[in-house]
PDB file of C-alpha atoms in Angstrom:
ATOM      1  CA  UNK A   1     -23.619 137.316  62.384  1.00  0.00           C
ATOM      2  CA  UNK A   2     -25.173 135.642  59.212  1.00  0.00           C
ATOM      3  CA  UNK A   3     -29.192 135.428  59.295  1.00  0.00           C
ATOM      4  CA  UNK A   4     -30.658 132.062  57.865  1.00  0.00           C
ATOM      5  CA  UNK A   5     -34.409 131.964  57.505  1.00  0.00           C
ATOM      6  CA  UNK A   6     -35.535 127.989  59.213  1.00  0.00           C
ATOM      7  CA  UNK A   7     -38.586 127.228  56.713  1.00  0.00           C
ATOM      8  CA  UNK A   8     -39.466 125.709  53.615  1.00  0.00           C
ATOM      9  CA  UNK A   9     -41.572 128.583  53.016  1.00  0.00           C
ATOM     10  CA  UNK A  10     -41.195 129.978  49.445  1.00  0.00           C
ATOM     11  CA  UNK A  11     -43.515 133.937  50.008  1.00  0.00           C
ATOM     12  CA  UNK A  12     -41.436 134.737  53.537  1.00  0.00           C
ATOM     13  CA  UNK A  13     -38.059 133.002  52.348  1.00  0.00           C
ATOM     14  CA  UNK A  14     -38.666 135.655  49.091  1.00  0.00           C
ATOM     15  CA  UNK A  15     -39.863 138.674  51.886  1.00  0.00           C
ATOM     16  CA  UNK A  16     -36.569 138.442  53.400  1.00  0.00           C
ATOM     17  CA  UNK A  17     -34.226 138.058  50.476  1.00  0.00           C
ATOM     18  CA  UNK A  18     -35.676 141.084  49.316  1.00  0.00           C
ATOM     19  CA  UNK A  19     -34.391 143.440  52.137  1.00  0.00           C
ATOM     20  CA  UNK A  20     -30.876 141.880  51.599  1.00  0.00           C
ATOM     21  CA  UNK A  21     -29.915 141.028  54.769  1.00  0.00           C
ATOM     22  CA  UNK A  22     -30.745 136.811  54.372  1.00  0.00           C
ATOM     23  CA  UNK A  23     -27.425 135.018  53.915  1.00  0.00           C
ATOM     24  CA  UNK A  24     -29.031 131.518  54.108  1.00  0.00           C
ATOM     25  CA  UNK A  25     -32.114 129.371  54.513  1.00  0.00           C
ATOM     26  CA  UNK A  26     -31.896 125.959  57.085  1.00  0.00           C
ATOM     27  CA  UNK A  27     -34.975 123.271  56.204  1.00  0.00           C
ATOM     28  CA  UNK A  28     -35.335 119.883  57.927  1.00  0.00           C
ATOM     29  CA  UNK A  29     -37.887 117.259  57.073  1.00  0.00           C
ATOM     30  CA  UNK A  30     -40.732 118.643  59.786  1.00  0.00           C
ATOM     31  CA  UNK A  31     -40.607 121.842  57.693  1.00  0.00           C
ATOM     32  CA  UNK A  32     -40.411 120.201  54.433  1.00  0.00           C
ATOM     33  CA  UNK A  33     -43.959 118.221  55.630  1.00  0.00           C
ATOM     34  CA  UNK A  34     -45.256 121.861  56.984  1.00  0.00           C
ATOM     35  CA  UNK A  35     -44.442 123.351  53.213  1.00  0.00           C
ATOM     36  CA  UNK A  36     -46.870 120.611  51.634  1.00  0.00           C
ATOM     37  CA  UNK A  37     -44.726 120.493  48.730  1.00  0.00           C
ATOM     38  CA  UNK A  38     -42.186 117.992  46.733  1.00  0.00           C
ATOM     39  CA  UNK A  39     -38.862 118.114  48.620  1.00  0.00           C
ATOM     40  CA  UNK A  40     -36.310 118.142  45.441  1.00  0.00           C
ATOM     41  CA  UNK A  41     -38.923 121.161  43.800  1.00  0.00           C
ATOM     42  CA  UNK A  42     -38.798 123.351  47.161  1.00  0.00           C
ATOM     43  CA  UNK A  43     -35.058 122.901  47.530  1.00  0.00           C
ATOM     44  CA  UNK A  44     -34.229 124.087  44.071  1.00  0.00           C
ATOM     45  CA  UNK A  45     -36.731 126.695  44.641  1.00  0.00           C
ATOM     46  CA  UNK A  46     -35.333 128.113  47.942  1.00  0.00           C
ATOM     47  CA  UNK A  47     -31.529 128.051  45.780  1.00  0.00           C
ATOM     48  CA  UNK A  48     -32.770 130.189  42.910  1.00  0.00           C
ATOM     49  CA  UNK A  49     -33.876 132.687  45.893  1.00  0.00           C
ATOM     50  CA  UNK A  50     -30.386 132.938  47.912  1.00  0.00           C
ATOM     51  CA  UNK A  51     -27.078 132.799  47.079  1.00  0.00           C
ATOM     52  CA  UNK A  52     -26.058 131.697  50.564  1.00  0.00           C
ATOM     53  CA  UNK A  53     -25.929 127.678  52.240  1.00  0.00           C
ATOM     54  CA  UNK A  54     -29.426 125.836  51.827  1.00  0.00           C
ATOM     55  CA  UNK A  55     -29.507 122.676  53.822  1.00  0.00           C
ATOM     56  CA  UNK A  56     -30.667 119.771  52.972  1.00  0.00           C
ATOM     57  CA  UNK A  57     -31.430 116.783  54.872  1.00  0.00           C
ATOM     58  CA  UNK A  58     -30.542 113.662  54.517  1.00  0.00           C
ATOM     59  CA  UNK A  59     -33.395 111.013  56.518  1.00  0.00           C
ATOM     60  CA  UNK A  60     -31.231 107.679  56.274  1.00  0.00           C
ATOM     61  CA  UNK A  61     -29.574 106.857  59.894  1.00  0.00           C
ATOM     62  CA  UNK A  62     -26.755 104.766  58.141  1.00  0.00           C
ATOM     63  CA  UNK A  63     -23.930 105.900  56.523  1.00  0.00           C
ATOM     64  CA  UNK A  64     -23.965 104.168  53.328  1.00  0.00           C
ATOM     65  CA  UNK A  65     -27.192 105.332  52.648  1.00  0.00           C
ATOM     66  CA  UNK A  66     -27.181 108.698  53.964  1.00  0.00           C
ATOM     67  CA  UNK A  67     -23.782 109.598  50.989  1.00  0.00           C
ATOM     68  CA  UNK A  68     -26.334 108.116  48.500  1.00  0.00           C
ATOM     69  CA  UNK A  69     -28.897 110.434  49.402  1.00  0.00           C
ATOM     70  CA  UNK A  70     -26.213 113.296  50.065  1.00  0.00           C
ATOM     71  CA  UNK A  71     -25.029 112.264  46.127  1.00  0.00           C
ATOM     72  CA  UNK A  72     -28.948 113.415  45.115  1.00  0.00           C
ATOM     73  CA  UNK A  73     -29.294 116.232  47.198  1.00  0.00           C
ATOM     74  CA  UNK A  74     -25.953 117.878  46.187  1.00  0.00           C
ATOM     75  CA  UNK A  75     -26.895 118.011  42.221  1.00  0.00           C
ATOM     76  CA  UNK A  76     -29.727 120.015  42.851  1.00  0.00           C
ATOM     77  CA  UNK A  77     -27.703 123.685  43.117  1.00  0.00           C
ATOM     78  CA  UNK A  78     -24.336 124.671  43.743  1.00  0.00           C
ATOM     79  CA  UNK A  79     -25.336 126.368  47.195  1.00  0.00           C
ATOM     80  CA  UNK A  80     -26.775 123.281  48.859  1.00  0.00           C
ATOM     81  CA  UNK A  81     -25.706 122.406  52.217  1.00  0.00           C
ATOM     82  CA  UNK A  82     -25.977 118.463  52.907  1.00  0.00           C
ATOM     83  CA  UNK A  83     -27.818 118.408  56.812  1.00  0.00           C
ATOM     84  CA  UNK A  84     -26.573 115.407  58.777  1.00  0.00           C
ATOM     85  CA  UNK A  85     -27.880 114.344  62.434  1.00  0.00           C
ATOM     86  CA  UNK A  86     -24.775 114.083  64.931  1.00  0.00           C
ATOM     87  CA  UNK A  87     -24.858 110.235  65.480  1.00  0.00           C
ATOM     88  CA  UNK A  88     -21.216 107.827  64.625  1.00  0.00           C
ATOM     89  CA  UNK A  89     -22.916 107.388  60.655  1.00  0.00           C
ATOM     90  CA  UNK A  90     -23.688 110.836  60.304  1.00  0.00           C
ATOM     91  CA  UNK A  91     -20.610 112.210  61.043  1.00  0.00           C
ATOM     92  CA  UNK A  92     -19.058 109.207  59.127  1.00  0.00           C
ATOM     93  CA  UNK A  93     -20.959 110.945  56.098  1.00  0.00           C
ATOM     94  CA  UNK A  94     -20.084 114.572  57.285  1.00  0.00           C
ATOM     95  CA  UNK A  95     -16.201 113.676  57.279  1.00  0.00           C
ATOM     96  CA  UNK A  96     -16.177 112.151  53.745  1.00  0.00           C
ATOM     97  CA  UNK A  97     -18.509 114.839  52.182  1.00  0.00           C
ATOM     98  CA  UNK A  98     -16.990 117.862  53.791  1.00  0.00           C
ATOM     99  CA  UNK A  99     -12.677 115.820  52.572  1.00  0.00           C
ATOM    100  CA  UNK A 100     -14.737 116.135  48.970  1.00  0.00           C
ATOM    101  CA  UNK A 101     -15.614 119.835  49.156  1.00  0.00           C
ATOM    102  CA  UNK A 102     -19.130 119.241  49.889  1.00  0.00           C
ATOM    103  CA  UNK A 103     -20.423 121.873  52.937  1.00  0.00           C
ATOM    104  CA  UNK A 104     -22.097 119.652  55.776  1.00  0.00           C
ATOM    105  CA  UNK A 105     -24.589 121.207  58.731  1.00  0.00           C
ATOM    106  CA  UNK A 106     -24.581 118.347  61.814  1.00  0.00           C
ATOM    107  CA  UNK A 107     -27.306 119.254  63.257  1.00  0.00           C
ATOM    108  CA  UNK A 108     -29.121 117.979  66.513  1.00  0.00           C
ATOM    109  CA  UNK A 109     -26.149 119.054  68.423  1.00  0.00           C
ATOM    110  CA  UNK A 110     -26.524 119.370  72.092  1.00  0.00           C
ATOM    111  CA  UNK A 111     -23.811 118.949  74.214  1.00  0.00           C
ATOM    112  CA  UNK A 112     -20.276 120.813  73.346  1.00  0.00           C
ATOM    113  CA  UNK A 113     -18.735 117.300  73.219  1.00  0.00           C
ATOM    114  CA  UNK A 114     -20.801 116.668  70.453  1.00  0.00           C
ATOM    115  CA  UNK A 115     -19.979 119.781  68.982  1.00  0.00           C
ATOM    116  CA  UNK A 116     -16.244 119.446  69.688  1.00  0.00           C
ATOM    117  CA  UNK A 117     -16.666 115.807  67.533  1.00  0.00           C
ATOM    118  CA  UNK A 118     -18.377 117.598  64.373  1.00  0.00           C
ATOM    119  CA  UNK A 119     -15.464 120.237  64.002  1.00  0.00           C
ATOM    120  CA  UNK A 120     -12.997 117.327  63.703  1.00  0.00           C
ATOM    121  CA  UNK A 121     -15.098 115.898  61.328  1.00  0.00           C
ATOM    122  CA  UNK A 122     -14.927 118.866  59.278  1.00  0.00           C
ATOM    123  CA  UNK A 123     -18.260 120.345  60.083  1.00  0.00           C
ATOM    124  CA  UNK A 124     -19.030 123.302  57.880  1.00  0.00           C
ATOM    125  CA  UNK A 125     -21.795 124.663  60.253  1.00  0.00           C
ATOM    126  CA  UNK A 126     -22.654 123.244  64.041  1.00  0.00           C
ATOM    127  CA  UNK A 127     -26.846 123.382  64.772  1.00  0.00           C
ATOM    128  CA  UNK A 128     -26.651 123.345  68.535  1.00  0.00           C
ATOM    129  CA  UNK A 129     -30.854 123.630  69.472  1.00  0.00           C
ATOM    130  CA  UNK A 130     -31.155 126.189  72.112  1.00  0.00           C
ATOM    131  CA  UNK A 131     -34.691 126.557  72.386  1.00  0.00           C
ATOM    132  CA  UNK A 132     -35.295 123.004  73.021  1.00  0.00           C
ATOM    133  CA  UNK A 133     -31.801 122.528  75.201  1.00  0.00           C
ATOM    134  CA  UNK A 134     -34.399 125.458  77.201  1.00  0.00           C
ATOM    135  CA  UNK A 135     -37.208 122.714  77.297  1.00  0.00           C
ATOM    136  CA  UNK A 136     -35.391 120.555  79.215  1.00  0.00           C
ATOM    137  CA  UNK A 137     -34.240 122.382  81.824  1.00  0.00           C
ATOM    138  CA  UNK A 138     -30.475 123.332  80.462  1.00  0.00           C
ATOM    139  CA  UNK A 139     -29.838 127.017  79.276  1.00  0.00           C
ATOM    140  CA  UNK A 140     -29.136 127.031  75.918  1.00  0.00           C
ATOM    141  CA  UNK A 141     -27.086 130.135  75.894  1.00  0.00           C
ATOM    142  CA  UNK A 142     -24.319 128.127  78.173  1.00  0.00           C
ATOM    143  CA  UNK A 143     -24.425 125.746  75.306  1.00  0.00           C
ATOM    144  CA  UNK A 144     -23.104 128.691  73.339  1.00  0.00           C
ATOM    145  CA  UNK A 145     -20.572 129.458  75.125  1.00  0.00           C
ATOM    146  CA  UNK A 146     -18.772 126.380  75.685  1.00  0.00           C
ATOM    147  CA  UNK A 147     -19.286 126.170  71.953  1.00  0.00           C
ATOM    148  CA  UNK A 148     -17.753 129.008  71.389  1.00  0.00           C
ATOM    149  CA  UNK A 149     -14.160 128.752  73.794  1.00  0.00           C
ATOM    150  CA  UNK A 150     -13.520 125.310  72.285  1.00  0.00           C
ATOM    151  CA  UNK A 151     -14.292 126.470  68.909  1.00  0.00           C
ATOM    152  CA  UNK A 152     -11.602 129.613  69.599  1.00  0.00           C
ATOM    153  CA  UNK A 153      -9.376 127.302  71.774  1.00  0.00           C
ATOM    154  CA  UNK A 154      -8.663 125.158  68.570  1.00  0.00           C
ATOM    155  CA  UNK A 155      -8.955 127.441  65.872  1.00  0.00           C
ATOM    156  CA  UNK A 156     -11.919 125.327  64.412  1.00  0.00           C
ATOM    157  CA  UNK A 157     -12.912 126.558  60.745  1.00  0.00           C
ATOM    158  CA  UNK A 158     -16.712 124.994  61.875  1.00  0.00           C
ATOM    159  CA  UNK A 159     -19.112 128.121  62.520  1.00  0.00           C
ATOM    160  CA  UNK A 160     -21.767 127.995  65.181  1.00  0.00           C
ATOM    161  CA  UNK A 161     -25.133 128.177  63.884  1.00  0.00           C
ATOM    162  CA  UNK A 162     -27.893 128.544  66.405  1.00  0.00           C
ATOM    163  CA  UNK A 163     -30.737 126.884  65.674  1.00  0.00           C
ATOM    164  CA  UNK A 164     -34.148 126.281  67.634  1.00  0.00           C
ATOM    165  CA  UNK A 165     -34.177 129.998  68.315  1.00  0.00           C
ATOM    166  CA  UNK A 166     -37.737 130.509  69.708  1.00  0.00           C
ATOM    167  CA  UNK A 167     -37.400 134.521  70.336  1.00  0.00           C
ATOM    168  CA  UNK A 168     -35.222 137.978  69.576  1.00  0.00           C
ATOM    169  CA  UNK A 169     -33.171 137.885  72.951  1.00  0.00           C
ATOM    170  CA  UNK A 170     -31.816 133.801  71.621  1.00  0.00           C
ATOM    171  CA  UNK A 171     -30.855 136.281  68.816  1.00  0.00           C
ATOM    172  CA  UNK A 172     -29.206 138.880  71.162  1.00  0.00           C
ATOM    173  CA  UNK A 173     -27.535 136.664  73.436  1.00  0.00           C
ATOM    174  CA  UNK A 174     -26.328 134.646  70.439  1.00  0.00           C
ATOM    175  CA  UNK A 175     -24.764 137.649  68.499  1.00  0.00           C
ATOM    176  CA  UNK A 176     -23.003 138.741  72.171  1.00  0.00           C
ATOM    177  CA  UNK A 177     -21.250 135.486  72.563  1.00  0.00           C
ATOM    178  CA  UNK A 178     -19.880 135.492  69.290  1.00  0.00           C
ATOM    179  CA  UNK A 179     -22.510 133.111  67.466  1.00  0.00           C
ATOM    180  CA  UNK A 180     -21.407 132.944  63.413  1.00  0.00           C
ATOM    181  CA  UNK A 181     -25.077 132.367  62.323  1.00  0.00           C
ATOM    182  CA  UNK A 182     -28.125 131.923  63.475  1.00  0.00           C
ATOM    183  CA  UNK A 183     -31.297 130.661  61.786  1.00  0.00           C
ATOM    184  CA  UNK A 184     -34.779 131.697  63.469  1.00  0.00           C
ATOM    185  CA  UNK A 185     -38.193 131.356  61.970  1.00  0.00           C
ATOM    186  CA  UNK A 186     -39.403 134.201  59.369  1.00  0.00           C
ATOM    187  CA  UNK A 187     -41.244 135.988  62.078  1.00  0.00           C
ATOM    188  CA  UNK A 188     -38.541 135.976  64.602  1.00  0.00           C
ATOM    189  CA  UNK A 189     -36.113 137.372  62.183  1.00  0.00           C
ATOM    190  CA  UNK A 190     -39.188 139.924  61.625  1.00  0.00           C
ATOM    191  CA  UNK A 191     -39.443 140.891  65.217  1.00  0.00           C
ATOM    192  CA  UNK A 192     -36.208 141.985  65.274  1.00  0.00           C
ATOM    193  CA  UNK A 193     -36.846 145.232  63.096  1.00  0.00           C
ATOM    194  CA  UNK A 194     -39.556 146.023  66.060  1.00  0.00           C
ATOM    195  CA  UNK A 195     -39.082 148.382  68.737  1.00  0.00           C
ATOM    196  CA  UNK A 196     -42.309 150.481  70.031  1.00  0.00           C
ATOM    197  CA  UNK A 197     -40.193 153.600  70.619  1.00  0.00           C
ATOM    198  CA  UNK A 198     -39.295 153.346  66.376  1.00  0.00           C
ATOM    199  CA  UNK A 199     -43.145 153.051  65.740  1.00  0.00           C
ATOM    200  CA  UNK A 200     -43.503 155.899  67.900  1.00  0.00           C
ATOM    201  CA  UNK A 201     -41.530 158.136  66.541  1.00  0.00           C
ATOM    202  CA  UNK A 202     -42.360 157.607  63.010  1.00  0.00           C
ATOM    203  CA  UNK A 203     -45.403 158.645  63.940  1.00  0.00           C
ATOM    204  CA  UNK A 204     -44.237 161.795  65.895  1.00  0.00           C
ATOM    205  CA  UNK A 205     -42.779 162.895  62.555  1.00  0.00           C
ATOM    206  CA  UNK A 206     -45.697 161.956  59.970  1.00  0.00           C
ATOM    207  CA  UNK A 207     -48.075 164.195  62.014  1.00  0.00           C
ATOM    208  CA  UNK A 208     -45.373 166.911  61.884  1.00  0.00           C
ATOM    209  CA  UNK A 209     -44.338 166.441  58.335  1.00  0.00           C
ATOM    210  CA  UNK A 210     -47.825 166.525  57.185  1.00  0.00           C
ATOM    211  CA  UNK A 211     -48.498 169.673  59.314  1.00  0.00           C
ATOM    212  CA  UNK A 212     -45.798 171.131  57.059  1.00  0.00           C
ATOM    213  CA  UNK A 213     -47.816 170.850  54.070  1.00  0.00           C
ATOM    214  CA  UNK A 214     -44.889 169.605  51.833  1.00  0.00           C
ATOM    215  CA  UNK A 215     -44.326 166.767  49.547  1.00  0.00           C
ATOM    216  CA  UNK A 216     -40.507 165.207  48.742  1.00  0.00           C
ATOM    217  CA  UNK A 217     -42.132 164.416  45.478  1.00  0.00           C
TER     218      UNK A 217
END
């Protein structure tokens, strides 16, 4: 499973490149208002960091204007990832960008209809929102799933990438069923190194190691 980092963030986007395990970074407009910063200058910032997909989002809701903005948004690094919202224009857009070479993330995907129409499209990524498909009463791990048989049924080239992913066990259950990425908050993806029984124990062997008296170096 790939690991994308959901902020605009520059300081935990860097945290998490440095252990090496960050293959992407997702940002949407909310985020990009959160940051406080220019939207082109944190983009370009956040592609110098990773290597991997950095979406942007287009903000247009019609499809003329949204390949227009897509044209801007594209020129800023090799590695961006035009962000599309799964309505008729956007995946319009997301067919003629992703024909041109262009990787597209239709996101605001909550049904597996929805999800089923972005593949044919040629969807590079699918952002099906489990934690707030959980707000409203639907599990968003069964969103997953049906996600995921259609996806296999097919042979779709479009990878699953969870997003809305409120907690470790979205992570868990999203890994189990076969997820292809998933893109959680800084601290989420934090939390996931965590485990009382580690902290424990690394402190069961400092007290012994320093009862030793010995030094490594």
């Amino acid at each position: 499973m790939k690991f994308f980092a959901d902020t605009a963030e520059i300081e935990p986007i860097k945290e998490l490149a440095a252990t090496g395990l960050l293959d992407g970074v997702t940002t949407n407009p909310s985020l990009i208002h959160k940051s406080g910063r220019d939207f082109m200058e944190v983009t370009k910032e956040i592609c110098g960091i990773v290597d991997g997909p950095v979406s942007a989002e287009v903000v247009a809701l019609d499809h003329a204007t949204m390949m227009k903005e897509a044209e801007v948004l594209r020129k800023i690094a090799d590695n961006v990832c035009i962000k599309v919202p799964l309505t008729v224009d956007g995946l319009k857009t997301c067919k003629a960008l992703s024909d041109d070479g262009t990787m597209v993330n239709v996101t605001l995907c909550f049904s597996a209809n929805q999800a089923l129409l972005a593949a044919k499209a040629g969807a590079s990524f699918i952002s099906p929102f489990v934690g707030r498909h959980d707000d409203n009463g639907f599990d968003g791990m069964d969103l997953i799933s049906d996600i995921r048989l259609i996806y296999d049924n097919y042979d779709f080239d479009t990878e699953i990438l969870v997003a809305s992913v409120r907690h470790v066990t979205h992570v868990l259950e999203s890994a189990k069923i076969g997820a292809d990425v998933m893109t959680a908050p800084p601290k989420v993806i934090l939390a996931l190194f965590k485990h009382v029984l580690t902290d424990k124990g690394i402190e069961g062997f400092l007290k012994d190691w320093e009862a030793t008296g010995q030094s490594i170096v």
